[in-house]
Short mmCIF file of C-alpha atoms in Angstrom, two decimals:
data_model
loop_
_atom_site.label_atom_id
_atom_site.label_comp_id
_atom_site.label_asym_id
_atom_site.label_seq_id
_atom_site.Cartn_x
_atom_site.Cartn_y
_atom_site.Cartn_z
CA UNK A 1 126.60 95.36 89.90
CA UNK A 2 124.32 97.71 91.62
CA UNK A 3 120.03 96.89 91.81
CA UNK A 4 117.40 97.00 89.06
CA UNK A 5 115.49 99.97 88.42
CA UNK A 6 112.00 98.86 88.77
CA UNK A 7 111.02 96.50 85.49
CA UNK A 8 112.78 98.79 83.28
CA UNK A 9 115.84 96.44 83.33
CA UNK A 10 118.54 99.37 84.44
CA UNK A 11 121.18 98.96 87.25
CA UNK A 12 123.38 101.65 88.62
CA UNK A 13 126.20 101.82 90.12
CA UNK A 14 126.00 104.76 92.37
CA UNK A 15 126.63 103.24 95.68
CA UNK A 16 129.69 101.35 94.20
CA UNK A 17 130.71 104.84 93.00
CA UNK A 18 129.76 106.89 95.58
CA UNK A 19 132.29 104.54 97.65
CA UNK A 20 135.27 105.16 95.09
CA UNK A 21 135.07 108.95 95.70
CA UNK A 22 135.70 109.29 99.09
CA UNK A 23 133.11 107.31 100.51
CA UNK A 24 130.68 110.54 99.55
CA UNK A 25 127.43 110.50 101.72
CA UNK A 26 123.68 109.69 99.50
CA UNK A 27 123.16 113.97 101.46
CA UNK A 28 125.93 114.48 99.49
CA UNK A 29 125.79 113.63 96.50
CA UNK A 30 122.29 114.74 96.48
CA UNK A 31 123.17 118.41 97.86
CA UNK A 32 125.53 118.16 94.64
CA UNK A 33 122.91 117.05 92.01
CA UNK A 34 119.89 119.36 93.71
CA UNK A 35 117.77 116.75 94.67
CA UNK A 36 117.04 115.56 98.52
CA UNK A 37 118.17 112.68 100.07
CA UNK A 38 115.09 110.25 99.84
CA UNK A 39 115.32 110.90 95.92
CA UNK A 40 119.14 109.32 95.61
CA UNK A 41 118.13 106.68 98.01
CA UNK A 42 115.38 105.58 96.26
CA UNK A 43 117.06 105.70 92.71
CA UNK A 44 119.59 103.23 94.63
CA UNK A 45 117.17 100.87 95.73
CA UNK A 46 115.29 101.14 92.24
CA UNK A 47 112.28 102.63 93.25
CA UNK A 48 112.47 105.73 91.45
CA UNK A 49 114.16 105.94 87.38
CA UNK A 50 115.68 109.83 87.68
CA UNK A 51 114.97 111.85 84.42
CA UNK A 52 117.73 111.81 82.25
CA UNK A 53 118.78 115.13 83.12
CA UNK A 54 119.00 114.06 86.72
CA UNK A 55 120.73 110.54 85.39
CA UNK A 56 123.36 113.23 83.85
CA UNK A 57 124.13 115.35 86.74
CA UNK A 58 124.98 112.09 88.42
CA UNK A 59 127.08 111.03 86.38
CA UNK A 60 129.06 114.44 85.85
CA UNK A 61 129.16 114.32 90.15
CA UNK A 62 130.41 111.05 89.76
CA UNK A 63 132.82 111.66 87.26
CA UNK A 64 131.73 108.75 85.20
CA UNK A 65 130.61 108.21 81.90
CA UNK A 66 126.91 107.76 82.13
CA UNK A 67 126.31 104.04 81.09
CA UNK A 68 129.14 103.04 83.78
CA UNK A 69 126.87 104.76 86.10
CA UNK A 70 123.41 103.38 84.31
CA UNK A 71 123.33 100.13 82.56
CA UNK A 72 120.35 98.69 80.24
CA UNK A 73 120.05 95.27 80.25
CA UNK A 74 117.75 94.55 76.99
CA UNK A 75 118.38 90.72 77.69
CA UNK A 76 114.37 89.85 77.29
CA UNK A 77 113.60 92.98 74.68
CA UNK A 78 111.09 91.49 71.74
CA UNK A 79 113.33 93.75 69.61
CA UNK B 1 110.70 110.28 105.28
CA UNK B 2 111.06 113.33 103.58
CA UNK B 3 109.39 116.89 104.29
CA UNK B 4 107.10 116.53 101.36
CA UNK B 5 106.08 112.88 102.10
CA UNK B 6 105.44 114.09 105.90
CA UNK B 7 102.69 116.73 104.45
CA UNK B 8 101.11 114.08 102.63
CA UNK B 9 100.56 112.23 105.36
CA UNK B 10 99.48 115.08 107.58
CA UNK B 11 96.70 115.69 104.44
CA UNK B 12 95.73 112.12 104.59
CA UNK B 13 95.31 112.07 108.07
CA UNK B 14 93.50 116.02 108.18
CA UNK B 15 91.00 114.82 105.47
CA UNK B 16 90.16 111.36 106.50
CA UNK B 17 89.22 112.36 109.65
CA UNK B 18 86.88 115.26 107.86
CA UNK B 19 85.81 112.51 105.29
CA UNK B 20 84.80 110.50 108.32
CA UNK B 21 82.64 113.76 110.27
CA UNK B 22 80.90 114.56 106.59
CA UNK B 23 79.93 110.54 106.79
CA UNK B 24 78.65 110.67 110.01
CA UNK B 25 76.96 114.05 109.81
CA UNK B 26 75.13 112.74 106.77
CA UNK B 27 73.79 109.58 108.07
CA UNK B 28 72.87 111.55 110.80
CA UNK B 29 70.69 113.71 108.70
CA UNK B 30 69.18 110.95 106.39
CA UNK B 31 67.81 108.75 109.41
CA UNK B 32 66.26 112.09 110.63
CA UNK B 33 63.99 112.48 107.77
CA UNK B 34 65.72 113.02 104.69
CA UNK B 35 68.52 115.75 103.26
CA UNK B 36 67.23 119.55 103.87
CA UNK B 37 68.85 123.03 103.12
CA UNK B 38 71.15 121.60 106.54
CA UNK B 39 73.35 120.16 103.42
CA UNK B 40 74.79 123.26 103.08
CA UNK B 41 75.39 124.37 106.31
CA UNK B 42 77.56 120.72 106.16
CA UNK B 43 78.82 121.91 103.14
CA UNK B 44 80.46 125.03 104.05
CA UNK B 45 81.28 123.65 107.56
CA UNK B 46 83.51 120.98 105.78
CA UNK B 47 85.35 123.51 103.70
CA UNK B 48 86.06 125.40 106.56
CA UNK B 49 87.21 122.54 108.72
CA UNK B 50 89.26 121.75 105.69
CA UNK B 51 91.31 125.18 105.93
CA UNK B 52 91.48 125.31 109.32
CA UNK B 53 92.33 121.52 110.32
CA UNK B 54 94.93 121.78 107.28
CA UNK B 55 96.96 124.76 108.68
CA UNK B 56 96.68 123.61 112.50
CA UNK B 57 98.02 119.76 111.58
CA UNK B 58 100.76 121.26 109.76
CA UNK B 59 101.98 123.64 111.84
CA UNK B 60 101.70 121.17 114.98
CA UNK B 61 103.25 118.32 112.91
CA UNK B 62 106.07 120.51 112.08
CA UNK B 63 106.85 121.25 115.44
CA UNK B 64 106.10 117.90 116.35
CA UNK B 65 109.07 116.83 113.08
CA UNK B 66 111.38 119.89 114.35
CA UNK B 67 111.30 118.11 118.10
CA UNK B 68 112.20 114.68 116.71
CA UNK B 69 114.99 116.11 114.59
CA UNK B 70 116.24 118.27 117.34
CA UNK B 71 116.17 114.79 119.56
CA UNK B 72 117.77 112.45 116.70
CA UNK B 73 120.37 115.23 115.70
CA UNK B 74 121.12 116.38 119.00
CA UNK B 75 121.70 119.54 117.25
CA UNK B 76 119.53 122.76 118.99
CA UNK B 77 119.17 124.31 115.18
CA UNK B 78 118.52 120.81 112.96
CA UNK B 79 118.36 121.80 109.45
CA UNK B 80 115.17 120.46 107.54
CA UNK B 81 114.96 120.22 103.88
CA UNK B 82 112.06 121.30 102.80
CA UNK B 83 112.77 121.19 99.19
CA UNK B 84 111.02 119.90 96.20
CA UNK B 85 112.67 118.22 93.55
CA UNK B 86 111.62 115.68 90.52
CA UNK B 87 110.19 113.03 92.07
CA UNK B 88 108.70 115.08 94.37
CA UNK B 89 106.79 116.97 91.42
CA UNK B 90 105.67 113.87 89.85
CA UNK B 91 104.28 111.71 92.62
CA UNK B 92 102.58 115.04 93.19
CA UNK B 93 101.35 114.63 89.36
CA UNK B 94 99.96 111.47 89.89
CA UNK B 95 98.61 111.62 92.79
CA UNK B 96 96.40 114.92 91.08
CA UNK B 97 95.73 112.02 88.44
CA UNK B 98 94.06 110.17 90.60
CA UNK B 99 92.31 112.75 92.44
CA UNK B 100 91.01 113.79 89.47
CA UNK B 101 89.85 110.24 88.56
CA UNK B 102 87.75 109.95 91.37
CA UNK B 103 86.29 113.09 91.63
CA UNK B 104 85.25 112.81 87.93
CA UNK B 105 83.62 109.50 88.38
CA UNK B 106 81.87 110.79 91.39
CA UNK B 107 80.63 114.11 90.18
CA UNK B 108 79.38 111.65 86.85
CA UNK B 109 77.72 109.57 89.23
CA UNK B 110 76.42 112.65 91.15
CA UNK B 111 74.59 113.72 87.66
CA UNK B 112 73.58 110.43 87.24
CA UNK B 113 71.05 110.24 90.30
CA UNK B 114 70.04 113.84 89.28
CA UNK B 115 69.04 112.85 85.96
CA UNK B 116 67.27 109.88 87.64
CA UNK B 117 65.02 112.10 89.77
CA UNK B 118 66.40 112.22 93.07
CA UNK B 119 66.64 115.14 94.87
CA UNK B 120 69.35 118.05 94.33
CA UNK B 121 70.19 117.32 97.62
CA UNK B 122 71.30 113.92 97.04
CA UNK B 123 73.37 115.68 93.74
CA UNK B 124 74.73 118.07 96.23
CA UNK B 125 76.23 115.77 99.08
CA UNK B 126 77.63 113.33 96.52
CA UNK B 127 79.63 115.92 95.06
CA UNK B 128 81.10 116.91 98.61
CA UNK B 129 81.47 112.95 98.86
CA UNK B 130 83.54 112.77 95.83
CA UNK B 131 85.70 115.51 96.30
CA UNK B 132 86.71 114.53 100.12
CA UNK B 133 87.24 110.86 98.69
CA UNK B 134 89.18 111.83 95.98
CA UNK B 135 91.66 114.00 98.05
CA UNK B 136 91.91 111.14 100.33
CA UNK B 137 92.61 108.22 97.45
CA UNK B 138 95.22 110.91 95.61
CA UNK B 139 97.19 111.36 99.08
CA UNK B 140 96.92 107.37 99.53
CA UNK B 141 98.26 106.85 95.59
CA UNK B 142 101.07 109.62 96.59
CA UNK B 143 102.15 107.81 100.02
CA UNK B 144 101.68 104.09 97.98
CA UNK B 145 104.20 105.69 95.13
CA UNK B 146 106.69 107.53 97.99
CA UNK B 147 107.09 103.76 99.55
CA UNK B 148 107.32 101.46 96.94
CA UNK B 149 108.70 103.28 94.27
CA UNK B 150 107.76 103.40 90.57
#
C-alpha cells in the first residue's frame, strides 16, 4: 500500500506502479503527465493531493484504472 | 528544490533584507526628531531597491543554480526545468492569500492611526511597512507549503 495523502485519507500506489512498468523514473513519469519532478515526488510522499485531472493523466501513464492508482479510505467518515 | 521554489527563496531573501534597511532607516529617522517629507525619499528608494535587488539576486542565483547543476550533473549543458505546473500555481495562490491578508490588515491599521490623529507620515510608512511584511510572510507561507506539503 503506498502513503496517505495528507488527512484526506487517500493512498497511491504510484511508486509500486511506477516499479511494474519498467522501473520508470518520478522525471519520467512526470515529463509524461506535464508536471515537474518535485510535483510527483511530493504526491508520493503525500504532501501534495494532484487535481483530478492530474490524478487521471496518472493513471492513463500508468495504465491503471484510477482507484488502483488512488484509494479512499472513508474508514472514520461521520457519513 | 525546484526552479520555482528557488525564486521564492531568492524573493524571501531580496525582501527581507530590504524589510530590514526600511526598519533601520526608519528608526533612524524617528530618534532624529520625528518622520519628515525624508519618508518619501525612503519610499521611493525602497521600490527601487526592490526592482533592482530582485533582478540582480536572480540572475546571480541562477548562475549560482546553473554552476551547481553543471557540478552535480557533470554535464557542461545541464538542463533546468523551469516550468510551472499545478502545484506550482496554487502555492503561488496562497501564498498571494496571505500577502493579501497582511497587507490588508496593515493598510486597516495604517487608517486606523490616521483617523486617530497622528501624522500622515506615520499613515505613510506603515503602509510601506505592510506591504514589505506582507511580501515577506506570503514567500514564507509559499516556502512553509513547498516543504511540508498540503
Amino acid at each position: 500500500m503506498g502513503s496517505k495523502i495528507g488527512k484526506s485519507r487517500i493512498s497511491n500506489n504510484i511508486r509500486k506502479l511506477r516499479f511494474y512498468h519498467n522501473e520508470m523514473t518520478q522525471e519520467q513519469l512526470a515529463e509524461k503527465v506535464g508536471v515537474t519532478r518535485q510535483t510527483i515526488n511530493a504526491i508520493e510522499s503525500a504532501k501534495y493531493s494532484p487535481s483530478l485531472e492530474l490524478a487521471f493523466r496518472i493513471a492513463f501513464v500508468l495504465d491503471s484504472p484510477l482507484e488502483e492508482v488512488f484509494i479512499y479510505e472513508p474508514k472514520d467518515d461521520p457519513i | 528544490m525546484s526552479y520555482k521554489e528557488k525564486n521564492v527563496a531568492v524573493s524571501l531573501v531580496t525582501f527581507t533584507l530590504i524589510l530590514g534597511f526600511y526598519l533601520k532607516q526608519i528608526t533612524h529617522m524617528w530618534r532624529g526628531g520625528g518622520l519628515t517629507d525624508d519618508v518619501f525619499g525612503l519610499w521611493a528608494t525602497v521600490v527601487v531597491m526592490g526592482i533592482i535587488a530582485t533582478i540582480i539576486l536572480t540572475i546571480i542565483a541562477h548562475i549560482g543554480f546553473a554552476i551547481f547543476e553543471v557540478i552535480r550533473t557533470g554535464d557542461d549543458d545541464p538542463k533546468i526545468d523551469d516550468s510551472e505546473d499545478e502545484r506550482d500555481r496554487l502555492i503561488d495562490l496562497r501564498g498571494t492569500q496571505v500577502a493579501y491578508l497582511v497587507s490588508s490588515i496593515g493598510t486597516l491599521l495604517a487608517m486606523l492611526t490616521f483617523a486617530l490623529g497622528r501624522s500622515p507620515y506615520v499613515m505613510f510608512s506603515l503602509l510601506i511597512l505592510s506591504g514589505l511584511v506582507a511580501q515577506v510572510m506570503g514567500d514564507i507561507f509559499r516556502l512553509v507549503l513547498y516543504r511540508r506539503g498540503f
